[in-house]
Coordinates of C-alpha atoms in Angstrom, one line a residue:
M1 CA -6.6 -17.3 -55.7
A2 CA -6.1 -21.1 -56.2
V3 CA -3.1 -21.1 -54.0
E4 CA -4.6 -19.4 -51.0
R5 CA -7.6 -21.8 -51.3
R6 CA -5.9 -25.0 -52.0
Q7 CA -2.6 -24.4 -50.1
P8 CA -0.3 -27.0 -52.1
S9 CA 2.6 -28.6 -50.5
G10 CA 6.1 -28.0 -51.9
G11 CA 7.1 -29.5 -55.3
L12 CA 4.4 -27.8 -57.1
S13 CA 5.4 -27.1 -60.8
H14 CA 4.4 -23.6 -62.5
R15 CA 4.6 -23.7 -66.2
S16 CA 4.5 -20.4 -68.1
D17 CA 5.6 -18.5 -71.1
R18 CA 8.4 -16.0 -70.9
G19 CA 6.1 -13.0 -70.2
S20 CA 7.5 -10.2 -68.1
Q21 CA 5.1 -10.9 -65.3
Y22 CA 6.6 -14.4 -64.9
T23 CA 10.2 -13.4 -65.1
S24 CA 10.0 -10.5 -62.6
E25 CA 11.7 -10.8 -59.2
V26 CA 8.5 -10.3 -57.2
Y27 CA 6.9 -13.4 -59.0
R28 CA 9.9 -15.6 -58.7
Q29 CA 10.2 -14.8 -55.1
A30 CA 6.4 -15.8 -54.5
L31 CA 7.3 -19.1 -56.4
E32 CA 10.3 -19.7 -54.2
R33 CA 8.0 -19.0 -51.0
L34 CA 5.5 -21.9 -52.3
E35 CA 8.6 -24.1 -53.0
A36 CA 7.3 -24.2 -56.7
V37 CA 9.4 -25.3 -59.3
Q38 CA 9.4 -22.6 -62.3
S39 CA 9.2 -24.0 -65.9
M40 CA 9.2 -21.8 -69.0
S41 CA 8.7 -22.5 -72.5
G42 CA 11.4 -22.0 -74.9
K43 CA 11.7 -18.5 -76.5
G44 CA 9.2 -18.4 -79.6
E45 CA 8.1 -21.9 -78.9
C46 CA 4.4 -21.6 -78.6
W47 CA 3.9 -25.3 -78.6
D48 CA 5.7 -25.6 -75.2
N49 CA 2.8 -24.0 -73.6
A50 CA 0.0 -25.4 -75.7
V51 CA -2.1 -26.5 -72.6
Q52 CA -2.3 -22.9 -71.5
E53 CA -2.8 -21.5 -75.0
S54 CA -5.6 -23.8 -75.6
F55 CA -7.4 -22.8 -72.3
F56 CA -7.3 -19.2 -73.1
A57 CA -8.3 -19.7 -76.5
T58 CA -11.4 -21.7 -75.3
L59 CA -12.1 -18.9 -72.7
K60 CA -11.9 -16.3 -75.2
T61 CA -14.1 -18.1 -77.8
E62 CA -16.7 -19.3 -75.1
L63 CA -16.9 -16.2 -73.1
A64 CA -16.8 -13.8 -75.8
L65 CA -14.5 -11.4 -73.9
H66 CA -14.6 -9.1 -76.8
D67 CA -17.8 -7.5 -75.8
P68 CA -17.1 -3.8 -75.7
Q69 CA -20.0 -3.1 -73.2
W70 CA -18.2 -4.8 -70.4
G71 CA -16.1 -2.7 -68.1
R72 CA -13.1 -4.0 -66.0
A73 CA -15.2 -4.9 -63.1
Q74 CA -17.8 -7.0 -65.1
T75 CA -14.9 -8.6 -67.2
R76 CA -13.3 -9.7 -64.0
S77 CA -16.7 -11.1 -62.6
E78 CA -17.5 -12.9 -65.9
V79 CA -14.1 -14.6 -66.2
F80 CA -14.2 -15.7 -62.5
E81 CA -17.7 -17.2 -63.0
W82 CA -16.7 -18.9 -66.1
I83 CA -13.7 -20.6 -64.7
E84 CA -14.8 -21.4 -61.1
V85 CA -18.5 -22.2 -61.8
F86 CA -18.7 -23.4 -65.6
Y87 CA -15.2 -24.5 -66.7
N88 CA -14.2 -26.3 -63.5
R89 CA -17.3 -27.7 -62.2
K90 CA -19.5 -28.4 -65.3
R91 CA -17.5 -28.3 -68.5
R92 CA -16.6 -31.7 -69.5
H93 CA -13.2 -32.3 -70.9
S94 CA -12.3 -35.1 -73.3
A95 CA -8.7 -35.4 -71.7
L96 CA -10.2 -36.3 -68.4
G97 CA -12.7 -39.0 -69.8
Y98 CA -15.5 -36.4 -70.2
L99 CA -15.5 -35.5 -66.7
S100 CA -15.3 -32.0 -65.2
P101 CA -11.8 -31.2 -63.6
V102 CA -13.6 -31.1 -60.3
A103 CA -15.1 -34.5 -60.7
F104 CA -11.9 -35.9 -62.1
E105 CA -9.9 -34.7 -59.1
E106 CA -12.8 -36.3 -56.7
Q107 CA -12.4 -39.5 -58.5
A108 CA -8.7 -39.5 -58.3
A109 CA -8.9 -38.7 -54.6
I110 CA -11.2 -41.8 -54.0
L111 CA -8.9 -44.1 -56.0
N112 CA -5.6 -42.9 -54.2

């Protein structure tokens, strides 16, 4: 999603854990086509991937993904809405000076 929309230039860094989806040949080839550098956490080292782990913990807590009444389609829709509408555009982040990620990126673009 984000790659198609933003079309990053080469040199992109992709950080992940060692899940099978990230080590598959198809996934690795997709990263190569993007000229992305793949970086994986150490085996059994959850702290290496702390930013992503924190994001997903926040998503699960704030979105309450455990709602048993949601089907797959509604869950996908709710996750998309939470990330694209709320998390990226409205939710303030202390690490970004209490700006949303979109506002922080816009401010950085103006300064550069």
